[in-house]
Amino acid sequence: QPATGAQPVMASAAAAASSSSPAPKKGPTRPKASDQAVRHAGGKTWRDDSLDLWPEGDFRLFAGNLGNEVTDELLAHTFGKYPSLARAKVIRNKHTNKSKGYGFLSFMDPFDCAKALREHNGKYVGNRPCKLTKSTWNERTLKEVRKQDKKSKKQKRSWGIA
């Protein structure tokens, strides 16, 4: 009989606790985006959480003309002789998992980044010659886009266009 008497007490305590606290928000909650995770290109603005996986203060290269057989591991192995290589990522179609033909390399040392660019540009990675260029990922941050828009408007006003 003591067990039956305990149930209403617990139920009333749960009811009191739920009535005093606000109702939780429905739907998934996402943490506040970092400044670099908000992107803008092609007239659209979106949140890219994958940018938070990359190290802060790195130097990135864009690797183009990659074949479908190139994986993150193969790309990292190819550039593994550089000690400051932090991350290698091949961009893939999220539905088919097929390579989009490009990827990114992250280096912590600018000299390793420049050396990799000189030594590996045009060299084969997998079945194709890789084309390396300096990545322009940071030009798409919302802060940089707004700065460029402001500069463009100022220039147009000085020409008398806007």
Coordinates of C-alpha atoms in Angstrom, one line a residue:
Q1 CA 0.0 0.0 0.0
P2 CA 2.9 2.5 0.5
A3 CA 3.7 2.2 -3.2
T4 CA 0.3 3.4 -4.2
G5 CA 0.5 6.3 -1.9
A6 CA 3.9 7.4 -3.4
Q7 CA 2.6 7.5 -7.0
P8 CA 0.3 10.5 -6.6
V9 CA 2.9 12.4 -4.7
M10 CA 5.4 11.9 -7.6
A11 CA 2.8 12.7 -10.1
S12 CA 1.8 15.9 -8.3
A13 CA 5.5 16.9 -7.9
A14 CA 6.0 16.4 -11.7
A15 CA 2.9 18.4 -12.5
A16 CA 4.2 21.2 -10.2
A17 CA 7.6 21.2 -11.8
S18 CA 6.2 21.3 -15.3
S19 CA 3.8 24.1 -14.5
S20 CA 6.5 26.3 -13.1
S21 CA 9.0 25.9 -15.9
P22 CA 8.4 27.3 -19.4
A23 CA 7.4 25.0 -22.2
P24 CA 10.4 23.8 -24.2
K25 CA 10.7 25.2 -27.8
K26 CA 9.7 22.8 -30.5
G27 CA 11.9 21.8 -33.4
P28 CA 15.6 21.5 -33.6
T29 CA 17.7 24.1 -31.9
R30 CA 21.0 25.2 -33.5
P31 CA 23.8 27.0 -31.7
K32 CA 24.6 30.5 -32.8
A33 CA 26.6 30.5 -36.0
S34 CA 30.1 31.7 -35.9
D35 CA 30.9 34.7 -38.2
Q36 CA 32.7 32.5 -40.7
A37 CA 29.8 30.0 -40.9
V38 CA 27.4 32.5 -42.5
R39 CA 28.1 32.5 -46.2
H40 CA 27.0 34.7 -49.1
A41 CA 27.4 34.0 -52.8
G42 CA 25.2 34.3 -55.9
G43 CA 22.8 36.6 -54.1
K44 CA 22.0 34.0 -51.4
T45 CA 23.0 33.8 -47.8
W46 CA 23.2 30.6 -45.9
R47 CA 24.7 28.9 -42.9
D48 CA 27.6 26.5 -43.5
D49 CA 28.3 24.5 -40.3
S50 CA 31.1 22.5 -42.1
L51 CA 33.4 25.5 -41.9
D52 CA 33.6 25.1 -38.1
L53 CA 35.4 21.8 -38.7
W54 CA 38.4 23.6 -40.3
P55 CA 41.2 25.0 -38.1
E56 CA 41.4 28.7 -37.3
G57 CA 44.1 30.7 -39.0
D58 CA 44.9 28.1 -41.6
F59 CA 46.1 28.6 -45.2
R60 CA 43.9 26.8 -47.8
L61 CA 44.4 25.5 -51.3
F62 CA 41.7 24.6 -53.8
A63 CA 42.4 21.4 -55.6
G64 CA 40.6 21.1 -58.9
N65 CA 40.3 18.4 -61.6
L66 CA 40.1 15.5 -59.1
G67 CA 38.8 12.2 -60.3
N68 CA 36.0 10.2 -58.7
E69 CA 38.5 7.7 -57.3
V70 CA 40.2 10.4 -55.1
T71 CA 39.2 10.2 -51.4
D72 CA 40.1 12.4 -48.4
E73 CA 42.7 9.8 -47.4
L74 CA 44.4 9.7 -50.8
L75 CA 44.5 13.5 -50.9
A76 CA 45.9 13.6 -47.4
H77 CA 48.4 10.9 -48.3
T78 CA 49.6 12.8 -51.4
F79 CA 50.2 16.0 -49.4
G80 CA 51.3 14.2 -46.2
K81 CA 54.9 15.1 -46.7
Y82 CA 54.1 18.6 -45.5
P83 CA 54.1 18.6 -41.7
S84 CA 51.7 21.4 -41.3
L85 CA 48.9 19.7 -43.3
A86 CA 45.9 20.0 -41.1
R87 CA 43.0 18.7 -43.2
A88 CA 42.3 17.4 -46.7
K89 CA 38.7 17.2 -48.0
V90 CA 37.2 16.1 -51.3
I91 CA 33.8 17.6 -51.9
R92 CA 31.1 15.0 -52.8
N93 CA 27.5 15.1 -53.9
K94 CA 25.5 14.5 -50.7
H95 CA 22.9 12.3 -52.6
T96 CA 25.2 10.1 -54.7
N97 CA 28.4 10.4 -52.8
K98 CA 30.2 10.9 -56.1
S99 CA 33.1 13.4 -56.2
K100 CA 32.3 16.8 -57.5
G101 CA 35.9 17.0 -58.9
Y102 CA 37.4 19.4 -56.4
G103 CA 38.6 19.5 -52.8
F104 CA 40.5 21.7 -50.3
L105 CA 43.7 21.4 -48.4
S106 CA 44.4 23.2 -45.2
F107 CA 48.0 24.0 -44.0
M108 CA 49.0 25.7 -40.7
D109 CA 52.3 27.0 -42.2
P110 CA 52.1 29.5 -45.1
F111 CA 55.5 28.3 -46.4
D112 CA 54.3 24.7 -46.6
C113 CA 51.2 25.9 -48.4
A114 CA 53.2 27.8 -51.0
K115 CA 55.6 24.9 -51.4
A116 CA 52.8 22.5 -52.0
L117 CA 51.3 24.8 -54.5
R118 CA 54.6 25.0 -56.5
E119 CA 55.5 21.4 -56.3
H120 CA 52.1 19.7 -56.8
N121 CA 50.3 21.9 -59.3
G122 CA 49.8 19.8 -62.4
K123 CA 51.0 16.6 -60.8
Y124 CA 48.7 13.5 -60.9
V125 CA 46.5 12.8 -57.9
G126 CA 44.7 9.6 -58.9
N127 CA 44.1 9.5 -62.6
R128 CA 44.1 13.2 -63.4
P129 CA 46.6 16.1 -63.1
C130 CA 45.6 18.2 -60.1
K131 CA 45.1 22.0 -60.5
L132 CA 46.0 23.9 -57.4
T133 CA 45.1 27.5 -56.6
K134 CA 44.9 29.6 -53.5
S135 CA 41.4 29.1 -52.0
T136 CA 39.0 32.1 -51.9
W137 CA 36.7 30.7 -49.2
N138 CA 37.1 33.7 -47.0
E139 CA 35.8 36.1 -49.7
R140 CA 32.3 34.6 -49.2
T141 CA 32.0 35.4 -45.5
L142 CA 29.2 37.8 -44.8
K143 CA 31.5 40.4 -43.4
E144 CA 33.7 40.4 -46.6
V145 CA 30.7 40.5 -48.9
R146 CA 29.3 43.5 -47.1
K147 CA 32.7 45.2 -47.2
Q148 CA 32.9 44.6 -51.0
D149 CA 29.3 45.9 -51.5
K150 CA 30.1 49.1 -49.6
K151 CA 33.3 49.6 -51.6
S152 CA 31.4 49.0 -54.9
K153 CA 28.6 51.4 -53.9
K154 CA 31.2 54.1 -53.0
Q155 CA 33.0 53.6 -56.3
K156 CA 29.7 53.9 -58.3
R157 CA 28.8 57.1 -56.4
S158 CA 32.2 58.6 -57.2
W159 CA 31.6 57.8 -60.9
G160 CA 28.1 59.3 -60.7
I161 CA 26.4 56.0 -61.6
A162 CA 24.4 55.2 -58.4

